[in-house]
XYZ file of C-alpha atoms in Angstrom:
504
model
C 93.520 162.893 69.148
C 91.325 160.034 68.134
C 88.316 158.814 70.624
C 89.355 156.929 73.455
C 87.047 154.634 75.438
C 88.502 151.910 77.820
C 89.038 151.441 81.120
C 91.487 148.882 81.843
C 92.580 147.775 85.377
C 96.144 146.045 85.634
C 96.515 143.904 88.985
C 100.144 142.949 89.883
C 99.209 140.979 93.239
C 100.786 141.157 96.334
C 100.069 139.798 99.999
C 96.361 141.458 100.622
C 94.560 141.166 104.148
C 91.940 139.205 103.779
C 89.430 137.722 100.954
C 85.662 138.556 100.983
C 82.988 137.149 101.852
C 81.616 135.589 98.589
C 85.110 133.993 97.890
C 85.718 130.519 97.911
C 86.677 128.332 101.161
C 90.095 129.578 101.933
C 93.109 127.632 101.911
C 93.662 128.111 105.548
C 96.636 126.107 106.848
C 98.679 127.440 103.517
C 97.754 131.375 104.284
C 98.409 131.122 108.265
C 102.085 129.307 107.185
C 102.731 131.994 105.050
C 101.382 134.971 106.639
C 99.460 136.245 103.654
C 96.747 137.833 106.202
C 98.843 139.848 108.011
C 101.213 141.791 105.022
C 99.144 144.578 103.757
C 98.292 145.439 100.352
C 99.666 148.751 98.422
C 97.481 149.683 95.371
C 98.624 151.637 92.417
C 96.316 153.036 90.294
C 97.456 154.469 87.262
C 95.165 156.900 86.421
C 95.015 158.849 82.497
C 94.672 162.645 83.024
C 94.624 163.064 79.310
C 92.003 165.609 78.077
C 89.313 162.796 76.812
C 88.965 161.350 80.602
C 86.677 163.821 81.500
C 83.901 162.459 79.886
C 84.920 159.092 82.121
C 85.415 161.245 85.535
C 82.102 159.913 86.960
C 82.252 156.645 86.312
C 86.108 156.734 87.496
C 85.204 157.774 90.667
C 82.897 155.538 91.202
C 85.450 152.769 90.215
C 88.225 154.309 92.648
C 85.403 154.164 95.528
C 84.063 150.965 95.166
C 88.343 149.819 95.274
C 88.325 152.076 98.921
C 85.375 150.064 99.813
C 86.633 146.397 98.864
C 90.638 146.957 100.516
C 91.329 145.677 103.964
C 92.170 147.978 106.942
C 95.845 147.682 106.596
C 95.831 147.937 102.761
C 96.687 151.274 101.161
C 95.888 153.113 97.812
C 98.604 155.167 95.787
C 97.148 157.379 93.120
C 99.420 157.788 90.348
C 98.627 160.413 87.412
C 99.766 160.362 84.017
C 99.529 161.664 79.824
C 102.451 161.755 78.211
C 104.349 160.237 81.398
C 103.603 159.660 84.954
C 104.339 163.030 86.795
C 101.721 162.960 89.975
C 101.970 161.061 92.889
C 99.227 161.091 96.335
C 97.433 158.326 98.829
C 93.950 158.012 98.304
C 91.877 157.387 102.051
C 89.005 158.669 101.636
C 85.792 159.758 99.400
C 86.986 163.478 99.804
C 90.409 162.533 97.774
C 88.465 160.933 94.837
C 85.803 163.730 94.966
C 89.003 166.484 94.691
C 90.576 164.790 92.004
C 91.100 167.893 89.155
C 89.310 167.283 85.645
C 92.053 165.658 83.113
C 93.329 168.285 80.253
C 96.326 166.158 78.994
C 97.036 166.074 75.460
C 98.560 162.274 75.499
C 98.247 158.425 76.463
C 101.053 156.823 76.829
C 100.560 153.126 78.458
C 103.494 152.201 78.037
C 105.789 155.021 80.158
C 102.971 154.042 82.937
C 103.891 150.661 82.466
C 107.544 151.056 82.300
C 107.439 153.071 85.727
C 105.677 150.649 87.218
C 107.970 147.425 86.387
C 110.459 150.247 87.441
C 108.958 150.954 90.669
C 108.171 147.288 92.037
C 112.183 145.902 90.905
C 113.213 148.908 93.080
C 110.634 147.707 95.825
C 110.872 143.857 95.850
C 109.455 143.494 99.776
C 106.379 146.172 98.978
C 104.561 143.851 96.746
C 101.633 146.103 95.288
C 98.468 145.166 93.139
C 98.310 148.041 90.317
C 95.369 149.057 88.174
C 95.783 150.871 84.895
C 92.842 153.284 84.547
C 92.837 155.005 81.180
C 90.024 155.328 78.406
C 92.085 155.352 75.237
C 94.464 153.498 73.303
C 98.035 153.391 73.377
C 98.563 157.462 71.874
C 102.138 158.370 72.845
C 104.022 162.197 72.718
C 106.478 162.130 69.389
C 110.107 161.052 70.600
C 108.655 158.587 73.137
C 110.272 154.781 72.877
C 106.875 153.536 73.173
C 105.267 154.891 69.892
C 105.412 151.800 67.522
C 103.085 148.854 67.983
C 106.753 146.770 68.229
C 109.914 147.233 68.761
C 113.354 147.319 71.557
C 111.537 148.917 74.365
C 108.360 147.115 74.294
C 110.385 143.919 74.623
C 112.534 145.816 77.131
C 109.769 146.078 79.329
C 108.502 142.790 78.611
C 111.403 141.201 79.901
C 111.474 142.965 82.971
C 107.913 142.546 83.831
C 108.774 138.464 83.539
C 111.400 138.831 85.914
C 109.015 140.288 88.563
C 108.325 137.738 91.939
C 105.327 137.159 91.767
C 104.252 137.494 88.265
C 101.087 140.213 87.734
C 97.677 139.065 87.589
C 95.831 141.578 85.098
C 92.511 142.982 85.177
C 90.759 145.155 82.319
C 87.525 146.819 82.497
C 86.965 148.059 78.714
C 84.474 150.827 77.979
C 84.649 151.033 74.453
C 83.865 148.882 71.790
C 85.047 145.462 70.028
C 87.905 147.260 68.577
C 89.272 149.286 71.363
C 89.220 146.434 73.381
C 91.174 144.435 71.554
C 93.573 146.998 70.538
C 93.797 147.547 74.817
C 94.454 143.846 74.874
C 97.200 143.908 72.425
C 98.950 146.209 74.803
C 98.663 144.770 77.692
C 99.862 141.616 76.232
C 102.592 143.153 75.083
C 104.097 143.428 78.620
C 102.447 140.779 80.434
C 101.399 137.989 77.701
C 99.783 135.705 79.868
C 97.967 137.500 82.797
C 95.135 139.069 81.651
C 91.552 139.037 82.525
C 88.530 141.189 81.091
C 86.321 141.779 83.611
C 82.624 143.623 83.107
C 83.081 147.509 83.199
C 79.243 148.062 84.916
C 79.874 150.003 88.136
C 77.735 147.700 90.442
C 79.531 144.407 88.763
C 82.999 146.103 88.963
C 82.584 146.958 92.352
C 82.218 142.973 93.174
C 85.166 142.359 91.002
C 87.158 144.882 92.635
C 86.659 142.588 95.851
C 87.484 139.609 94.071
C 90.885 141.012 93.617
C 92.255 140.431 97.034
C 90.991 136.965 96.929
C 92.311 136.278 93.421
C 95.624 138.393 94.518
C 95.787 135.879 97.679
C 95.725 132.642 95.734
C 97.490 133.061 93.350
C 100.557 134.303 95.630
C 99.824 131.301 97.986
C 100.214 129.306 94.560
C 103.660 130.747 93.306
C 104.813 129.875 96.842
C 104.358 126.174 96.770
C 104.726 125.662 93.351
C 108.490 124.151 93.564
C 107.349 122.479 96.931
C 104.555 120.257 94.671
C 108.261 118.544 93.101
C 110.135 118.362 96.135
C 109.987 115.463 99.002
C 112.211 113.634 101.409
C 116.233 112.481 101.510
C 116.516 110.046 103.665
C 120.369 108.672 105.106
C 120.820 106.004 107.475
C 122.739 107.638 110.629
C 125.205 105.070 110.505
C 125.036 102.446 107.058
C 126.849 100.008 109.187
C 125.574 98.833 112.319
C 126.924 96.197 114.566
C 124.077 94.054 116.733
C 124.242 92.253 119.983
C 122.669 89.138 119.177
C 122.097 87.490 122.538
C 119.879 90.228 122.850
C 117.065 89.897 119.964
C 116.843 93.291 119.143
C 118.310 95.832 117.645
C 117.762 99.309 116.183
C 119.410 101.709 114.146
C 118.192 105.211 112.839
C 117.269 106.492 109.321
C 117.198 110.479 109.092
C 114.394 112.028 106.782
C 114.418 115.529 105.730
C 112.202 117.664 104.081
C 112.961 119.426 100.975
C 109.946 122.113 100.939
C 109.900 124.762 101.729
C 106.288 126.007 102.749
C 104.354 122.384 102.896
C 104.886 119.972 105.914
C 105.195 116.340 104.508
C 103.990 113.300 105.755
C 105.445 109.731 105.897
C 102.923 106.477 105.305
C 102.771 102.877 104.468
C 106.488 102.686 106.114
C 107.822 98.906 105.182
C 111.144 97.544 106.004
C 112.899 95.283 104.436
C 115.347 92.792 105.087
C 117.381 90.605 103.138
C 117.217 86.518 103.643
C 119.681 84.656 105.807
C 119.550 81.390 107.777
C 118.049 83.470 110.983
C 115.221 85.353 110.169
C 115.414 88.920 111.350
C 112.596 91.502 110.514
C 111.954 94.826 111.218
C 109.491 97.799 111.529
C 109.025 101.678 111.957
C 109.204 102.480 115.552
C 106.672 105.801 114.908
C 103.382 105.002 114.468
C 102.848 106.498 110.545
C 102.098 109.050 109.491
C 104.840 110.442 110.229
C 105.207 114.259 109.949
C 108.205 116.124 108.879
C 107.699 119.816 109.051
C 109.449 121.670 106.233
C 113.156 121.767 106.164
C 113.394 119.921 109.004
C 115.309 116.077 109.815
C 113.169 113.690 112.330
C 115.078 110.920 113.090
C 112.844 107.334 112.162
C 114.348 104.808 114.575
C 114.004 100.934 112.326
C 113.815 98.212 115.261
C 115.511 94.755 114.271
C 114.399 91.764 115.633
C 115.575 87.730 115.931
C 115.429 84.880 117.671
C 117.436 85.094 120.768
C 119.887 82.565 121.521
C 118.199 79.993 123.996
C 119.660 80.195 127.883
C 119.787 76.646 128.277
C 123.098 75.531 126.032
C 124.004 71.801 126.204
C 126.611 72.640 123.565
C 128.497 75.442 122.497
C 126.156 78.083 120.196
C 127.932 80.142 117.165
C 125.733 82.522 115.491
C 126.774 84.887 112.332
C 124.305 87.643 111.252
C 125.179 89.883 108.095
C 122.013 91.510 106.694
C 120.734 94.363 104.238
C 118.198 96.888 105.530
C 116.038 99.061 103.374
C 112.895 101.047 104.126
C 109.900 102.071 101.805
C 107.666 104.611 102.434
C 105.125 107.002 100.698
C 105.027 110.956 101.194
C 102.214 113.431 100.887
C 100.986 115.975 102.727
C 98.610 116.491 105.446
C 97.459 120.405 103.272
C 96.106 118.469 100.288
C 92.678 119.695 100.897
C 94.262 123.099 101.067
C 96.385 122.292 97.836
C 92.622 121.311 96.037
C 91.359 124.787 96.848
C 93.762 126.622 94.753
C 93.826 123.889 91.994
C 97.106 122.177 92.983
C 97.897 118.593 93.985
C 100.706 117.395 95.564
C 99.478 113.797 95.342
C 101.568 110.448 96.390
C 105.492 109.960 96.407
C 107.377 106.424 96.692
C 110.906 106.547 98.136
C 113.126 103.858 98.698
C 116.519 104.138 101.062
C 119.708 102.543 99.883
C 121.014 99.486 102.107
C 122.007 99.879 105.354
C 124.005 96.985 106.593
C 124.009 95.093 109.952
C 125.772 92.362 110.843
C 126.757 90.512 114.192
C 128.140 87.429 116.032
C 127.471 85.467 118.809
C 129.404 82.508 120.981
C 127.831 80.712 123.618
C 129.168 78.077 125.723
C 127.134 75.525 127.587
C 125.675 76.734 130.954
C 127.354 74.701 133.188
C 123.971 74.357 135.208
C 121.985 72.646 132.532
C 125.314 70.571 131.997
C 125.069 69.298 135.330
C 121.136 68.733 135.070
C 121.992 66.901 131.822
C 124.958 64.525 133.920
C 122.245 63.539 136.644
C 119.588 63.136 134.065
C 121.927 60.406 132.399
C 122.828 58.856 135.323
C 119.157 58.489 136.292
C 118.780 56.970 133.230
C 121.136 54.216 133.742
C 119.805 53.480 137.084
C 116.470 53.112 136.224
C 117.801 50.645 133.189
C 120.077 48.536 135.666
C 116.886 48.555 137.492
C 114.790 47.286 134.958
C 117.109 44.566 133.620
C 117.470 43.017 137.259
C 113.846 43.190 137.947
C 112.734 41.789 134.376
C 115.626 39.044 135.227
C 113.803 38.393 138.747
C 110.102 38.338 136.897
C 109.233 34.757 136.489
C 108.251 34.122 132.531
C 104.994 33.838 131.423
C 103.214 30.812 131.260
C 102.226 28.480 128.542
C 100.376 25.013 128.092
C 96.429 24.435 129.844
C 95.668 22.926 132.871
C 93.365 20.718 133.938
C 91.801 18.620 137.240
C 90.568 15.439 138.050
C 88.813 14.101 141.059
C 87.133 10.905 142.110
C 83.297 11.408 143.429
C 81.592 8.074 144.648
C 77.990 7.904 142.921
C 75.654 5.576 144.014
C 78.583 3.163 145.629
C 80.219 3.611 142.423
C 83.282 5.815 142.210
C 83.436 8.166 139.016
C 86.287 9.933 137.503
C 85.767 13.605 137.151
C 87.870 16.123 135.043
C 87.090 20.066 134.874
C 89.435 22.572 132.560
C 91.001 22.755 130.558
C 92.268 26.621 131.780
C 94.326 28.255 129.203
C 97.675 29.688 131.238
C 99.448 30.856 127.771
C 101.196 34.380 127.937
C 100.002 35.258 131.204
C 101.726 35.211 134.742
C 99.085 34.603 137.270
C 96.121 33.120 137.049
C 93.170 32.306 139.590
C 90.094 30.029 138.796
C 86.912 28.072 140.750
C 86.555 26.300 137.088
C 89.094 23.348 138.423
C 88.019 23.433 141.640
C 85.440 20.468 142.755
C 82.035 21.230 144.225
C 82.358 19.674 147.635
C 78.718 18.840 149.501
C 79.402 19.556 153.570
C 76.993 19.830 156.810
C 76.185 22.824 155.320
C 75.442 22.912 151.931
C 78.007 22.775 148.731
C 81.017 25.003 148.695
C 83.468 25.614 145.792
C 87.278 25.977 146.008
C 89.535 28.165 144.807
C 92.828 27.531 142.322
C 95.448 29.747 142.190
C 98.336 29.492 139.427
C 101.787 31.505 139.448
C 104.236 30.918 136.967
C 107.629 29.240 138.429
C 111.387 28.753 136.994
C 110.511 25.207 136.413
C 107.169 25.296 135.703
C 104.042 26.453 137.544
C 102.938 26.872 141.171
C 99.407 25.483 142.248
C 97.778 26.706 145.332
C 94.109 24.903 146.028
C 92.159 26.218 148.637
C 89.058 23.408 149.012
C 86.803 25.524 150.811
C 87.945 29.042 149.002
C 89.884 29.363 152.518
C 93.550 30.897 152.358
C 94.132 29.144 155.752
C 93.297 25.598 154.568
C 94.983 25.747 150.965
C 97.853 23.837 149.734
C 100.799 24.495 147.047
C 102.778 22.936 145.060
C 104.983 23.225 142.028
C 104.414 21.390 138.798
C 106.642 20.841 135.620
C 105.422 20.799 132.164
C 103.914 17.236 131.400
C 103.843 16.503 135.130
C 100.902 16.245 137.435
C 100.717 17.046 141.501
C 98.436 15.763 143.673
C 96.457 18.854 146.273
C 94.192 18.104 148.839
C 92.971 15.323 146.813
C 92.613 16.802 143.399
C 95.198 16.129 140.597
C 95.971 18.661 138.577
C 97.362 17.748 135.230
C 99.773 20.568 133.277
C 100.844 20.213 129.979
C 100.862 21.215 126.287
C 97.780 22.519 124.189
C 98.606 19.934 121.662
C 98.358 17.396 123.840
C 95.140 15.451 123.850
């Protein structure tokens, strides 16, 4: 039998207890949704009793310990011996089990029997999902007759198979004692089987023992990882609750309801940036989420999104008969994610941003509206005061006198030094205006005592003007009467002379 050195550790992961202390942040929200901390962990080890092993039995103990050490409370350790073909089965608790373990006399290595059993053993055990470690320190060296004792061939791809068909796939660990070429010959093997698992880790006790604690935390991950794997693809349906909605259009609003459901399986979604649209029409109608975003939807479940409608509502105060027509298309945009991307960053994975759109919904109402009698009668007064106040008008405009035109002037005769002079005063412009008072054609008058000044007073008449003169700016002691264009009246002894401004 040729010299073997290798020790290789194969880790098919399960759901372990909990990660150490020098792991990474933990994925939280993922590992409470899927209870990975509270299924225990089985360990297989698969341990070579062929005769060469006892050179290795220190350092195997040691290796067997420090995996005692590292497992949770709840976790368990199955030791399973084998040479020519696994025929030993115990639980390993304690320090005393490892420390009892008999020195190997075996004649034979056969990796791949200790495979085979255990692809056997985990199909027949599908809910006890077990992390298994290989411990041998030779090369594949199989009994004569066994199916296993070519590099290639049936059974080796046999096996392979299988082992791809196992949920979830293995994570491998090696720990190689020997040299360049045994390890490579003991990765050959194990690629055989499990092609793209493996991972060499550093076969010094004190550096194993931390990598035998990195196991559960590696095991943990990467199960958390198959789990959501074909949720990362998956999002939302959404379905309106009813495509075709009719709306009450006196009332301004309306709603109907759009059903979103999840498609995952482990991660809760969320719904953001929710737009709705609606197609043009003579009345504009929009519309909006009534659930403030983000919206969650946990997984597998429907949450109803209620879309509120909204339009101008028909005014209360009809004059004349309303008719309103509504036909409209509704569709609503929104992007998913999920609330556990920080989670999903910790084990590598993204989920990222999704766009959905809804097909159309349609909605579509009428209204008819007659006039309210009220504001029909509020409309017959308001005419009638209308034509009232016109009537009103006309008669009192007919009643106005019309405005004046022409000047007017005065003339009075003032003895001066026992001669009498001829005074005029004015002219006073009447045009365009109806009334007009003035002292400018009154005469200065001298009396006992001292010099007053008049007052003139002009209205305009149907057949010309009215003059009122007031010598002494008295009303008591004034005079009127009426002049015609081109005429002049005599008041209180002043003449006043009306005519034309083109007269000279």
């Amino acid at each position: 039998m040729r010299a073997r050195a290798i020790l290789a550790a194969l880790v098919l992961v399960a759901w372990p207890t909990s990660a150490p202390a020098a792991a990474d942040p933990e994925p939280t929200a993922l590992y409470d949704a899927l209870d990975l901390k509270e299924r225990p962990a089985d360990y297989i080890v698969l341990l070579d009793t062929s005769g060469t092993m006892s050179s290795q039995q220190t350092a195997v103990k040691q290796q067997l310990k420090g995996l005692l050490k590292a497992k949770g409370k709840q976790d368990s350790v199955t030791l399973v011996r084998f040479d020519r073909r696994p025929y030993h089965r115990s639980a390993l608790e304690t320090d005393a089990d490892i420390d009892g373990l008999p020195t190997p006399v075996g004649e034979y290595t056969d990796i791949g029997r200790a495979l085979e059993w255990v692809v056997r053993y985990l199909r027949e055990h599908p809910s006890r999902l077990a992390a298994v470690m290989l411990v041998s320190d030779g090369i594949q060296e199989p009994a004569p007759g066994s199916p296993y004792g070519s590099a290639n061939g049936p059974a080796w791809d046999r096996l392979r198979d299988q082992a791809a068909g196992l949920k979830p796939q293995p994570l491998l660990y090696t720990f190689p004692f020997g040299g360049a070429d045994v390890r490579r010959h003991q990765d050959e093997i194990v690629e055989r089987v499990f092609p793209a698992n493996a991972q060499i880790l550093d076969p010094r006790q004190s550096q194993a023992t931390k990598d035998l604690s990195m196991v559960k935390d590696d095991s943990l991950r990467a199960e958390a990882r198959r789990r959501v794997a074909a949720d990362l693809k998956r999002g939302v349906a959404a379905t309106w609750k009813q495509p075709d909605v009719r709306l009450d259009l006196a009332r301004g609003t309306g709603s109907l309801t759009l059903d979103v459901r999840s498609q995952t399986e482990v991660l809760p979604l969320e719904l953001r940036a929710v737009e709705v649209e609606v197609s043009d029409g003579k009345e504009r109608v929009t519309g909006r989420s009534a659930l403030p975003a983000p919206i969650r939807i946990e997984p597998g479940r429907t949450v109803p999104v209620p879309i509120e409608l909204s339009w101008a509502e028909p005014s209360a105060i009809r004059v004349q008969p309303v008719a309103l027509d509504l036909s409209r298309t509704v569709r609503v945009r929104a992007t998913v994610q999920t609330p556990w991307e920080g989670d999903l960053g910790l084990l590598g994975l993204s989920y990222g941003k999704q766009q959905i759109g809804t097909d159309a919904a349609r909605v579509t109402g009428s209204y008819r509206g007659a006039p309210s009698w009220w504001a029909a009668a509020a409309a017959v007064v308001l005419v009638a005061a209308l034509i009232v106040l016109l009537l009103w008008w006309r008669r009192a405009r007919r009643r106005r006198p019309p405005k004046m035109t022409g000047v007017l002037l005065s003339a009075y005769v003032k003895d001066a030094e026992d001669a009498w002079d001829e005074h005029t005063l004015g002219p006073v412009h009447l045009g365009g205006r109806r009334s007009v008072r003035t002292a400018e054609l009154a005469p200065e008058l001298d009396l006992p005592g001292g010099s007053v000044k008049g007052t003139v007073d002009v209205r305009a008449a149907a057949d010309g003007i009215t003059i009122t003169y007031a010598p002494e700016g008295l009303p008591g002691r004034s005079d009127t009467a009426t002049c015609p264009l081109g005429r002049r009246v005599m008041i209180n002894g002043v003449e006043f002379i009306y005519r034309t401004t083109s007269e000279d």
